[in-house]
């Protein structure tokens, strides 16, 4: 199991290295990439959210699978908010992200921490723990969206 | 290790169930989702490709991490090519996909098979095997793109 966790940790850590590789990417590619990772994350989180709200029957395997996607995706977008990626394609990322990067990264880190707990709960199959961790993750998502995600796309 | 592989298999299999859940999604959401999964997949595959072509120093951990992302993403897009998702947002998906769905799915399955081999090679850390499997996966990607991906977006 230790090896398994290491494998998982390795899988999930890739975000940083894989994203770092793309620092030569064009701003529009970075914007597209971070949107893509968050889009994939959002769909799987939506499944967990629906279960936590009783809008979908709880399914432990689906919860674990969804949380694994959320966890992997949660590592990927952040290096694509680098210098010069504040514009270049339609984006809902508030421009103040780039003047408040430390605060923004703190919010991202908070979310990743909650997602880590969610994924752990999901692997355990404990319905109550999964639902609670889904709620905590949702709050962390919302906190960042409230501050840094615009309601409409900007150029 | 067996448990680990099971965990991985579970992680990867989610694609189908998670995607199935979204069958009530709007066509534009489905188009966006499949593009997002393929975009995330493409970036990590690009890392593997660069290593296989000697354009980037080989790094076993990065290869394994990248292949894990590719493997997870390779499961996600296909249920988002359902009926009614041939249009609704700008897409490079050739409309003939929906009249040749069996052939299209065969190409997707072929790709998933090659990606499975790639991920297995990447977990082993065997540089030659990883590079060979990257080439085979690239051919499977290209085969489908040649037949079913347009060069420009269409509405």
PDB file of C-alpha atoms in Angstrom:
ATOM      1  CA  UNK A   1       0.000   0.000   0.000  1.00  0.00           C
ATOM      2  CA  UNK A   2       2.915   2.269   0.704  1.00  0.00           C
ATOM      3  CA  UNK A   3       4.110   1.754  -2.812  1.00  0.00           C
ATOM      4  CA  UNK A   4       0.639   2.486  -4.015  1.00  0.00           C
ATOM      5  CA  UNK A   5       0.505   5.769  -2.217  1.00  0.00           C
ATOM      6  CA  UNK A   6       3.891   6.656  -3.603  1.00  0.00           C
ATOM      7  CA  UNK A   7       2.680   5.857  -7.059  1.00  0.00           C
ATOM      8  CA  UNK A   8      -0.332   8.006  -6.516  1.00  0.00           C
ATOM      9  CA  UNK A   9       1.721  10.809  -5.073  1.00  0.00           C
ATOM     10  CA  UNK A  10       3.948  10.597  -8.101  1.00  0.00           C
ATOM     11  CA  UNK A  11       1.003  10.650 -10.408  1.00  0.00           C
ATOM     12  CA  UNK A  12      -0.448  13.651  -8.786  1.00  0.00           C
ATOM     13  CA  UNK A  13       2.773  15.570  -8.400  1.00  0.00           C
ATOM     14  CA  UNK A  14       3.284  15.533 -12.114  1.00  0.00           C
ATOM     15  CA  UNK A  15       1.125  18.551 -12.385  1.00  0.00           C
ATOM     16  CA  UNK A  16       3.965  20.772 -11.420  1.00  0.00           C
ATOM     17  CA  UNK A  17       6.620  19.240 -13.599  1.00  0.00           C
ATOM     18  CA  UNK A  18       4.346  18.764 -16.565  1.00  0.00           C
ATOM     19  CA  UNK A  19       3.074  22.299 -16.261  1.00  0.00           C
ATOM     20  CA  UNK A  20       6.577  23.650 -15.806  1.00  0.00           C
ATOM     21  CA  UNK A  21       7.501  22.153 -19.118  1.00  0.00           C
ATOM     22  CA  UNK A  22       4.980  24.304 -20.821  1.00  0.00           C
ATOM     23  CA  UNK A  23       6.413  27.606 -19.723  1.00  0.00           C
ATOM     24  CA  UNK A  24       7.416  28.215 -23.312  1.00  0.00           C
ATOM     25  CA  UNK A  25       3.823  27.809 -24.406  1.00  0.00           C
ATOM     26  CA  UNK A  26       1.924  30.750 -25.830  1.00  0.00           C
ATOM     27  CA  UNK A  27      -0.438  32.636 -23.487  1.00  0.00           C
ATOM     28  CA  UNK A  28      -3.481  31.374 -25.395  1.00  0.00           C
ATOM     29  CA  UNK A  29      -2.230  27.821 -24.977  1.00  0.00           C
ATOM     30  CA  UNK A  30      -1.720  28.317 -21.269  1.00  0.00           C
ATOM     31  CA  UNK A  31      -5.181  29.830 -20.899  1.00  0.00           C
ATOM     32  CA  UNK A  32      -6.673  26.944 -22.815  1.00  0.00           C
ATOM     33  CA  UNK A  33      -4.782  24.396 -20.760  1.00  0.00           C
ATOM     34  CA  UNK A  34      -5.774  25.748 -17.375  1.00  0.00           C
ATOM     35  CA  UNK A  35      -9.392  26.048 -18.526  1.00  0.00           C
ATOM     36  CA  UNK A  36      -9.282  22.469 -19.773  1.00  0.00           C
ATOM     37  CA  UNK A  37      -7.930  21.040 -16.533  1.00  0.00           C
ATOM     38  CA  UNK A  38     -10.512  22.983 -14.523  1.00  0.00           C
ATOM     39  CA  UNK A  39     -13.286  21.884 -16.889  1.00  0.00           C
ATOM     40  CA  UNK A  40     -12.412  18.210 -16.508  1.00  0.00           C
ATOM     41  CA  UNK A  41     -12.097  18.714 -12.764  1.00  0.00           C
ATOM     42  CA  UNK A  42     -15.451  20.461 -12.613  1.00  0.00           C
ATOM     43  CA  UNK A  43     -17.354  17.658 -14.237  1.00  0.00           C
ATOM     44  CA  UNK A  44     -16.074  15.030 -11.845  1.00  0.00           C
ATOM     45  CA  UNK A  45     -16.530  17.325  -8.890  1.00  0.00           C
ATOM     46  CA  UNK A  46     -20.082  17.870 -10.099  1.00  0.00           C
ATOM     47  CA  UNK A  47     -20.690  14.146  -9.757  1.00  0.00           C
ATOM     48  CA  UNK A  48     -19.425  14.195  -6.180  1.00  0.00           C
ATOM     49  CA  UNK A  49     -21.445  17.301  -5.438  1.00  0.00           C
ATOM     50  CA  UNK A  50     -24.639  15.741  -6.805  1.00  0.00           C
ATOM     51  CA  UNK A  51     -24.098  12.725  -4.564  1.00  0.00           C
ATOM     52  CA  UNK A  52     -23.393  14.908  -1.547  1.00  0.00           C
ATOM     53  CA  UNK A  53     -26.624  16.823  -2.151  1.00  0.00           C
ATOM     54  CA  UNK A  54     -28.721  13.692  -2.564  1.00  0.00           C
ATOM     55  CA  UNK A  55     -29.380  14.504  -6.209  1.00  0.00           C
ATOM     56  CA  UNK A  56     -27.688  11.290  -7.281  1.00  0.00           C
ATOM     57  CA  UNK A  57     -27.567   7.958  -5.487  1.00  0.00           C
ATOM     58  CA  UNK A  58     -24.310   7.472  -3.621  1.00  0.00           C
ATOM     59  CA  UNK A  59     -21.933   5.087  -5.386  1.00  0.00           C
ATOM     60  CA  UNK A  60     -18.632   4.467  -3.649  1.00  0.00           C
ATOM     61  CA  UNK A  61     -16.763   3.372  -6.777  1.00  0.00           C
ATOM     62  CA  UNK A  62     -17.963   6.325  -8.782  1.00  0.00           C
ATOM     63  CA  UNK A  63     -17.058   8.632  -5.904  1.00  0.00           C
ATOM     64  CA  UNK A  64     -13.536   7.191  -5.761  1.00  0.00           C
ATOM     65  CA  UNK A  65     -13.117   7.405  -9.524  1.00  0.00           C
ATOM     66  CA  UNK A  66     -14.408  10.966  -9.628  1.00  0.00           C
ATOM     67  CA  UNK A  67     -12.227  12.056  -6.724  1.00  0.00           C
ATOM     68  CA  UNK A  68      -9.161  10.566  -8.424  1.00  0.00           C
ATOM     69  CA  UNK A  69      -9.835  12.730 -11.477  1.00  0.00           C
ATOM     70  CA  UNK A  70     -10.451  15.786  -9.321  1.00  0.00           C
ATOM     71  CA  UNK A  71      -7.215  15.156  -7.452  1.00  0.00           C
ATOM     72  CA  UNK A  72      -5.129  14.761 -10.593  1.00  0.00           C
ATOM     73  CA  UNK A  73      -6.666  17.815 -12.255  1.00  0.00           C
ATOM     74  CA  UNK A  74      -6.274  19.940  -9.119  1.00  0.00           C
ATOM     75  CA  UNK A  75      -2.504  19.907  -9.590  1.00  0.00           C
ATOM     76  CA  UNK A  76      -2.390  20.991 -13.199  1.00  0.00           C
ATOM     77  CA  UNK A  77      -3.676  24.528 -13.793  1.00  0.00           C
ATOM     78  CA  UNK A  78      -1.527  26.631 -11.511  1.00  0.00           C
ATOM     79  CA  UNK A  79       1.715  26.898 -13.444  1.00  0.00           C
ATOM     80  CA  UNK A  80      -0.355  28.065 -16.380  1.00  0.00           C
ATOM     81  CA  UNK A  81      -1.130  31.297 -14.541  1.00  0.00           C
ATOM     82  CA  UNK A  82       2.428  32.484 -15.119  1.00  0.00           C
ATOM     83  CA  UNK A  83       3.585  35.958 -16.146  1.00  0.00           C
ATOM     84  CA  UNK A  84       2.054  37.066 -19.424  1.00  0.00           C
ATOM     85  CA  UNK A  85      -0.891  34.687 -19.241  1.00  0.00           C
ATOM     86  CA  UNK A  86      -3.304  37.286 -17.872  1.00  0.00           C
ATOM     87  CA  UNK A  87      -4.620  37.780 -21.396  1.00  0.00           C
ATOM     88  CA  UNK A  88      -4.300  36.341 -24.870  1.00  0.00           C
ATOM     89  CA  UNK A  89      -7.605  34.480 -25.157  1.00  0.00           C
ATOM     90  CA  UNK A  90     -11.082  34.815 -23.649  1.00  0.00           C
ATOM     91  CA  UNK A  91     -10.735  34.133 -19.931  1.00  0.00           C
ATOM     92  CA  UNK A  92     -12.723  34.453 -16.729  1.00  0.00           C
ATOM     93  CA  UNK A  93      -9.543  34.830 -14.708  1.00  0.00           C
ATOM     94  CA  UNK A  94      -9.674  38.209 -12.967  1.00  0.00           C
ATOM     95  CA  UNK A  95      -6.663  40.328 -13.913  1.00  0.00           C
ATOM     96  CA  UNK A  96      -6.032  41.014 -10.231  1.00  0.00           C
ATOM     97  CA  UNK A  97      -4.756  37.433  -9.941  1.00  0.00           C
ATOM     98  CA  UNK A  98      -1.466  38.648 -11.346  1.00  0.00           C
ATOM     99  CA  UNK A  99      -1.148  41.442  -8.777  1.00  0.00           C
ATOM    100  CA  UNK A 100      -2.276  39.195  -5.900  1.00  0.00           C
ATOM    101  CA  UNK A 101      -0.495  36.026  -6.920  1.00  0.00           C
ATOM    102  CA  UNK A 102       0.426  34.984  -3.385  1.00  0.00           C
ATOM    103  CA  UNK A 103      -3.182  35.234  -2.233  1.00  0.00           C
ATOM    104  CA  UNK A 104      -4.335  33.399  -5.340  1.00  0.00           C
ATOM    105  CA  UNK A 105      -1.821  30.615  -4.817  1.00  0.00           C
ATOM    106  CA  UNK A 106      -2.883  30.352  -1.179  1.00  0.00           C
ATOM    107  CA  UNK A 107      -6.433  29.749  -2.321  1.00  0.00           C
ATOM    108  CA  UNK A 108      -5.239  27.155  -4.788  1.00  0.00           C
ATOM    109  CA  UNK A 109      -3.211  25.448  -2.078  1.00  0.00           C
ATOM    110  CA  UNK A 110      -6.211  25.433   0.240  1.00  0.00           C
ATOM    111  CA  UNK A 111      -8.260  23.785  -2.462  1.00  0.00           C
ATOM    112  CA  UNK A 112      -5.577  21.173  -3.109  1.00  0.00           C
ATOM    113  CA  UNK A 113      -5.457  20.389   0.597  1.00  0.00           C
ATOM    114  CA  UNK A 114      -9.209  19.854   0.690  1.00  0.00           C
ATOM    115  CA  UNK A 115      -9.089  17.790  -2.489  1.00  0.00           C
ATOM    116  CA  UNK A 116      -6.400  15.618  -0.911  1.00  0.00           C
ATOM    117  CA  UNK A 117      -8.714  14.929   2.018  1.00  0.00           C
ATOM    118  CA  UNK A 118     -11.573  14.261  -0.376  1.00  0.00           C
ATOM    119  CA  UNK A 119      -9.557  11.775  -2.378  1.00  0.00           C
ATOM    120  CA  UNK A 120      -8.464  10.027   0.788  1.00  0.00           C
ATOM    121  CA  UNK A 121     -12.056   9.820   2.001  1.00  0.00           C
ATOM    122  CA  UNK A 122     -13.165   8.569  -1.395  1.00  0.00           C
ATOM    123  CA  UNK A 123     -10.592   5.794  -1.335  1.00  0.00           C
ATOM    124  CA  UNK A 124     -11.920   4.732   2.050  1.00  0.00           C
ATOM    125  CA  UNK A 125     -15.457   4.463   0.685  1.00  0.00           C
ATOM    126  CA  UNK A 126     -16.905   6.156   3.800  1.00  0.00           C
ATOM    127  CA  UNK A 127     -20.042   7.869   2.535  1.00  0.00           C
ATOM    128  CA  UNK A 128     -20.345  10.412   5.330  1.00  0.00           C
ATOM    129  CA  UNK A 129     -16.680  11.342   5.127  1.00  0.00           C
ATOM    130  CA  UNK A 130     -16.877  11.703   1.360  1.00  0.00           C
ATOM    131  CA  UNK A 131     -19.908  13.936   1.560  1.00  0.00           C
ATOM    132  CA  UNK A 132     -18.314  16.102   4.248  1.00  0.00           C
ATOM    133  CA  UNK A 133     -15.073  16.415   2.294  1.00  0.00           C
ATOM    134  CA  UNK A 134     -17.026  17.270  -0.839  1.00  0.00           C
ATOM    135  CA  UNK A 135     -18.638  20.130   1.015  1.00  0.00           C
ATOM    136  CA  UNK A 136     -15.305  21.396   2.299  1.00  0.00           C
ATOM    137  CA  UNK A 137     -13.799  21.184  -1.175  1.00  0.00           C
ATOM    138  CA  UNK A 138     -16.742  23.018  -2.648  1.00  0.00           C
ATOM    139  CA  UNK A 139     -16.232  25.838  -0.171  1.00  0.00           C
ATOM    140  CA  UNK A 140     -12.560  26.089  -1.141  1.00  0.00           C
ATOM    141  CA  UNK A 141     -13.487  26.214  -4.838  1.00  0.00           C
ATOM    142  CA  UNK A 142     -16.109  28.871  -4.182  1.00  0.00           C
ATOM    143  CA  UNK A 143     -13.791  31.003  -2.090  1.00  0.00           C
ATOM    144  CA  UNK A 144     -11.384  31.327  -5.001  1.00  0.00           C
ATOM    145  CA  UNK A 145     -14.114  31.738  -7.596  1.00  0.00           C
ATOM    146  CA  UNK A 146     -15.731  34.505  -5.542  1.00  0.00           C
ATOM    147  CA  UNK A 147     -12.485  36.446  -5.463  1.00  0.00           C
ATOM    148  CA  UNK A 148     -10.836  35.618  -8.754  1.00  0.00           C
ATOM    149  CA  UNK A 149     -13.274  34.232 -11.317  1.00  0.00           C
ATOM    150  CA  UNK A 150     -15.243  36.714 -13.360  1.00  0.00           C
ATOM    151  CA  UNK A 151     -18.852  36.000 -14.271  1.00  0.00           C
ATOM    152  CA  UNK A 152     -18.226  36.627 -17.950  1.00  0.00           C
ATOM    153  CA  UNK A 153     -15.326  36.041 -20.282  1.00  0.00           C
ATOM    154  CA  UNK A 154     -13.006  38.945 -20.938  1.00  0.00           C
ATOM    155  CA  UNK A 155     -10.407  39.263 -23.656  1.00  0.00           C
TER     156      UNK A 155
ATOM    157  CA  UNK B   1       1.187  -4.013  -5.879  1.00  0.00           C
ATOM    158  CA  UNK B   2      -1.901  -5.873  -6.923  1.00  0.00           C
ATOM    159  CA  UNK B   3      -3.982  -3.527  -4.843  1.00  0.00           C
ATOM    160  CA  UNK B   4      -2.161  -0.664  -6.437  1.00  0.00           C
ATOM    161  CA  UNK B   5      -2.968  -1.813  -9.922  1.00  0.00           C
ATOM    162  CA  UNK B   6      -6.577  -2.256  -8.940  1.00  0.00           C
ATOM    163  CA  UNK B   7      -6.616   1.243  -7.594  1.00  0.00           C
ATOM    164  CA  UNK B   8      -5.155   2.490 -10.823  1.00  0.00           C
ATOM    165  CA  UNK B   9      -7.586   0.479 -12.889  1.00  0.00           C
ATOM    166  CA  UNK B  10     -10.402   1.944 -10.882  1.00  0.00           C
ATOM    167  CA  UNK B  11      -9.053   5.398 -11.370  1.00  0.00           C
ATOM    168  CA  UNK B  12      -8.832   4.984 -15.053  1.00  0.00           C
ATOM    169  CA  UNK B  13     -12.121   3.217 -15.566  1.00  0.00           C
ATOM    170  CA  UNK B  14     -14.029   6.145 -14.188  1.00  0.00           C
ATOM    171  CA  UNK B  15     -14.018   7.754 -17.549  1.00  0.00           C
ATOM    172  CA  UNK B  16     -16.941   5.757 -18.699  1.00  0.00           C
ATOM    173  CA  UNK B  17     -19.099   6.168 -15.653  1.00  0.00           C
ATOM    174  CA  UNK B  18     -18.250   9.818 -15.162  1.00  0.00           C
ATOM    175  CA  UNK B  19     -18.907  10.548 -18.808  1.00  0.00           C
ATOM    176  CA  UNK B  20     -22.118   8.565 -18.768  1.00  0.00           C
ATOM    177  CA  UNK B  21     -23.407  10.790 -16.034  1.00  0.00           C
ATOM    178  CA  UNK B  22     -23.159  13.745 -18.293  1.00  0.00           C
ATOM    179  CA  UNK B  23     -25.495  12.466 -20.947  1.00  0.00           C
ATOM    180  CA  UNK B  24     -27.960  15.141 -19.948  1.00  0.00           C
ATOM    181  CA  UNK B  25     -25.367  17.824 -20.601  1.00  0.00           C
ATOM    182  CA  UNK B  26     -25.870  20.335 -23.394  1.00  0.00           C
ATOM    183  CA  UNK B  27     -24.058  19.695 -26.691  1.00  0.00           C
ATOM    184  CA  UNK B  28     -21.775  22.676 -26.129  1.00  0.00           C
ATOM    185  CA  UNK B  29     -20.849  21.307 -22.712  1.00  0.00           C
ATOM    186  CA  UNK B  30     -20.079  17.917 -24.172  1.00  0.00           C
ATOM    187  CA  UNK B  31     -17.972  19.472 -26.930  1.00  0.00           C
ATOM    188  CA  UNK B  32     -16.123  21.539 -24.376  1.00  0.00           C
ATOM    189  CA  UNK B  33     -15.554  18.551 -22.129  1.00  0.00           C
ATOM    190  CA  UNK B  34     -14.143  16.278 -24.797  1.00  0.00           C
ATOM    191  CA  UNK B  35     -11.901  19.082 -26.052  1.00  0.00           C
ATOM    192  CA  UNK B  36     -10.701  19.707 -22.509  1.00  0.00           C
ATOM    193  CA  UNK B  37      -9.815  16.087 -21.837  1.00  0.00           C
ATOM    194  CA  UNK B  38      -7.996  15.842 -25.161  1.00  0.00           C
ATOM    195  CA  UNK B  39      -6.186  19.120 -24.500  1.00  0.00           C
ATOM    196  CA  UNK B  40      -4.903  17.963 -21.123  1.00  0.00           C
ATOM    197  CA  UNK B  41      -3.978  14.633 -22.674  1.00  0.00           C
ATOM    198  CA  UNK B  42      -2.152  16.344 -25.505  1.00  0.00           C
ATOM    199  CA  UNK B  43       0.101  18.379 -23.277  1.00  0.00           C
ATOM    200  CA  UNK B  44       1.315  15.387 -21.308  1.00  0.00           C
ATOM    201  CA  UNK B  45       1.655  13.321 -24.445  1.00  0.00           C
ATOM    202  CA  UNK B  46       3.711  16.157 -25.885  1.00  0.00           C
ATOM    203  CA  UNK B  47       6.153  15.735 -23.010  1.00  0.00           C
ATOM    204  CA  UNK B  48       6.501  12.037 -23.745  1.00  0.00           C
ATOM    205  CA  UNK B  49       6.839  12.738 -27.446  1.00  0.00           C
ATOM    206  CA  UNK B  50       9.577  15.318 -26.887  1.00  0.00           C
ATOM    207  CA  UNK B  51      11.508  12.790 -24.819  1.00  0.00           C
ATOM    208  CA  UNK B  52      11.020  10.091 -27.418  1.00  0.00           C
ATOM    209  CA  UNK B  53      12.362  12.409 -30.096  1.00  0.00           C
ATOM    210  CA  UNK B  54      15.396  13.453 -28.072  1.00  0.00           C
ATOM    211  CA  UNK B  55      14.125  17.018 -27.824  1.00  0.00           C
ATOM    212  CA  UNK B  56      13.995  16.732 -24.063  1.00  0.00           C
ATOM    213  CA  UNK B  57      16.220  14.753 -21.709  1.00  0.00           C
ATOM    214  CA  UNK B  58      14.605  11.486 -20.672  1.00  0.00           C
ATOM    215  CA  UNK B  59      13.266  11.579 -17.116  1.00  0.00           C
ATOM    216  CA  UNK B  60      11.647   8.377 -15.888  1.00  0.00           C
ATOM    217  CA  UNK B  61       9.542  10.035 -13.194  1.00  0.00           C
ATOM    218  CA  UNK B  62       8.261  12.687 -15.533  1.00  0.00           C
ATOM    219  CA  UNK B  63       7.499  10.014 -18.127  1.00  0.00           C
ATOM    220  CA  UNK B  64       5.527   8.002 -15.584  1.00  0.00           C
ATOM    221  CA  UNK B  65       3.668  11.058 -14.362  1.00  0.00           C
ATOM    222  CA  UNK B  66       2.864  12.186 -17.879  1.00  0.00           C
ATOM    223  CA  UNK B  67       1.718   8.730 -18.947  1.00  0.00           C
ATOM    224  CA  UNK B  68      -0.582   8.533 -15.923  1.00  0.00           C
ATOM    225  CA  UNK B  69      -2.293  11.726 -17.040  1.00  0.00           C
ATOM    226  CA  UNK B  70      -2.502  10.510 -20.623  1.00  0.00           C
ATOM    227  CA  UNK B  71      -4.008   7.246 -19.451  1.00  0.00           C
ATOM    228  CA  UNK B  72      -6.628   8.878 -17.290  1.00  0.00           C
ATOM    229  CA  UNK B  73      -7.581  11.399 -19.973  1.00  0.00           C
ATOM    230  CA  UNK B  74      -7.733   8.738 -22.684  1.00  0.00           C
ATOM    231  CA  UNK B  75     -10.834   7.281 -21.055  1.00  0.00           C
ATOM    232  CA  UNK B  76     -12.849  10.464 -20.757  1.00  0.00           C
ATOM    233  CA  UNK B  77     -13.810  12.000 -24.102  1.00  0.00           C
ATOM    234  CA  UNK B  78     -15.648   9.221 -25.853  1.00  0.00           C
ATOM    235  CA  UNK B  79     -19.059   9.317 -24.214  1.00  0.00           C
ATOM    236  CA  UNK B  80     -19.145  13.003 -25.043  1.00  0.00           C
ATOM    237  CA  UNK B  81     -19.427  12.154 -28.747  1.00  0.00           C
ATOM    238  CA  UNK B  82     -23.022  11.027 -28.228  1.00  0.00           C
ATOM    239  CA  UNK B  83     -26.039  11.727 -30.430  1.00  0.00           C
ATOM    240  CA  UNK B  84     -26.628  15.432 -30.907  1.00  0.00           C
ATOM    241  CA  UNK B  85     -23.088  16.462 -30.035  1.00  0.00           C
ATOM    242  CA  UNK B  86     -21.945  16.764 -33.653  1.00  0.00           C
ATOM    243  CA  UNK B  87     -22.503  20.506 -33.423  1.00  0.00           C
ATOM    244  CA  UNK B  88     -23.390  23.200 -30.923  1.00  0.00           C
ATOM    245  CA  UNK B  89     -19.994  24.852 -30.476  1.00  0.00           C
ATOM    246  CA  UNK B  90     -16.867  25.308 -32.595  1.00  0.00           C
ATOM    247  CA  UNK B  91     -15.387  21.854 -33.100  1.00  0.00           C
ATOM    248  CA  UNK B  92     -12.761  20.110 -35.186  1.00  0.00           C
ATOM    249  CA  UNK B  93     -14.645  16.842 -34.955  1.00  0.00           C
ATOM    250  CA  UNK B  94     -15.545  15.774 -38.496  1.00  0.00           C
ATOM    251  CA  UNK B  95     -19.300  15.345 -38.866  1.00  0.00           C
ATOM    252  CA  UNK B  96     -18.712  11.931 -40.432  1.00  0.00           C
ATOM    253  CA  UNK B  97     -17.842  10.638 -36.943  1.00  0.00           C
ATOM    254  CA  UNK B  98     -21.567  10.383 -36.275  1.00  0.00           C
ATOM    255  CA  UNK B  99     -22.205   8.314 -39.412  1.00  0.00           C
ATOM    256  CA  UNK B 100     -19.124   6.145 -38.844  1.00  0.00           C
ATOM    257  CA  UNK B 101     -19.339   5.786 -35.084  1.00  0.00           C
ATOM    258  CA  UNK B 102     -18.201   2.170 -35.007  1.00  0.00           C
ATOM    259  CA  UNK B 103     -15.057   2.982 -36.978  1.00  0.00           C
ATOM    260  CA  UNK B 104     -14.443   6.024 -34.818  1.00  0.00           C
ATOM    261  CA  UNK B 105     -14.846   4.027 -31.621  1.00  0.00           C
ATOM    262  CA  UNK B 106     -12.500   1.369 -33.010  1.00  0.00           C
ATOM    263  CA  UNK B 107      -9.842   4.052 -33.462  1.00  0.00           C
ATOM    264  CA  UNK B 108     -10.448   5.320 -29.948  1.00  0.00           C
ATOM    265  CA  UNK B 109     -10.161   1.782 -28.600  1.00  0.00           C
ATOM    266  CA  UNK B 110      -6.933   1.254 -30.493  1.00  0.00           C
ATOM    267  CA  UNK B 111      -5.540   4.421 -28.957  1.00  0.00           C
ATOM    268  CA  UNK B 112      -6.604   3.360 -25.482  1.00  0.00           C
ATOM    269  CA  UNK B 113      -4.891   0.019 -25.977  1.00  0.00           C
ATOM    270  CA  UNK B 114      -1.652   1.723 -26.971  1.00  0.00           C
ATOM    271  CA  UNK B 115      -1.941   4.167 -24.094  1.00  0.00           C
ATOM    272  CA  UNK B 116      -2.368   1.236 -21.717  1.00  0.00           C
ATOM    273  CA  UNK B 117       0.898  -0.222 -22.979  1.00  0.00           C
ATOM    274  CA  UNK B 118       2.553   3.176 -22.705  1.00  0.00           C
ATOM    275  CA  UNK B 119       1.436   3.632 -19.107  1.00  0.00           C
ATOM    276  CA  UNK B 120       2.653   0.147 -18.251  1.00  0.00           C
ATOM    277  CA  UNK B 121       6.026   0.861 -19.852  1.00  0.00           C
ATOM    278  CA  UNK B 122       6.207   4.201 -18.066  1.00  0.00           C
ATOM    279  CA  UNK B 123       5.584   2.581 -14.711  1.00  0.00           C
ATOM    280  CA  UNK B 124       8.460   0.189 -15.412  1.00  0.00           C
ATOM    281  CA  UNK B 125      10.821   3.073 -16.102  1.00  0.00           C
ATOM    282  CA  UNK B 126      12.307   1.281 -19.139  1.00  0.00           C
ATOM    283  CA  UNK B 127      13.417   4.110 -21.409  1.00  0.00           C
ATOM    284  CA  UNK B 128      13.487   2.123 -24.646  1.00  0.00           C
ATOM    285  CA  UNK B 129      10.080   0.599 -23.967  1.00  0.00           C
ATOM    286  CA  UNK B 130       8.607   3.989 -23.100  1.00  0.00           C
ATOM    287  CA  UNK B 131       9.949   5.565 -26.266  1.00  0.00           C
ATOM    288  CA  UNK B 132       8.671   2.700 -28.410  1.00  0.00           C
ATOM    289  CA  UNK B 133       5.242   2.821 -26.787  1.00  0.00           C
ATOM    290  CA  UNK B 134       5.147   6.589 -27.239  1.00  0.00           C
ATOM    291  CA  UNK B 135       5.711   6.096 -30.952  1.00  0.00           C
ATOM    292  CA  UNK B 136       2.966   3.492 -31.179  1.00  0.00           C
ATOM    293  CA  UNK B 137       0.576   5.724 -29.273  1.00  0.00           C
ATOM    294  CA  UNK B 138       1.407   8.653 -31.505  1.00  0.00           C
ATOM    295  CA  UNK B 139       0.547   6.569 -34.556  1.00  0.00           C
ATOM    296  CA  UNK B 140      -2.799   5.632 -33.039  1.00  0.00           C
ATOM    297  CA  UNK B 141      -3.546   9.297 -32.292  1.00  0.00           C
ATOM    298  CA  UNK B 142      -2.564  10.335 -35.799  1.00  0.00           C
ATOM    299  CA  UNK B 143      -4.623   7.623 -37.446  1.00  0.00           C
ATOM    300  CA  UNK B 144      -7.778   8.967 -35.846  1.00  0.00           C
ATOM    301  CA  UNK B 145      -6.843  12.604 -36.388  1.00  0.00           C
ATOM    302  CA  UNK B 146      -6.167  11.941 -40.066  1.00  0.00           C
ATOM    303  CA  UNK B 147      -9.624  10.489 -40.529  1.00  0.00           C
ATOM    304  CA  UNK B 148     -11.759  12.419 -38.101  1.00  0.00           C
ATOM    305  CA  UNK B 149     -10.148  15.685 -36.989  1.00  0.00           C
ATOM    306  CA  UNK B 150     -10.624  18.695 -39.211  1.00  0.00           C
ATOM    307  CA  UNK B 151      -7.786  21.177 -39.669  1.00  0.00           C
ATOM    308  CA  UNK B 152     -10.007  24.118 -38.780  1.00  0.00           C
ATOM    309  CA  UNK B 153     -12.863  24.629 -36.377  1.00  0.00           C
ATOM    310  CA  UNK B 154     -16.350  24.368 -37.802  1.00  0.00           C
ATOM    311  CA  UNK B 155     -19.619  25.489 -36.190  1.00  0.00           C
TER     312      UNK B 155
END
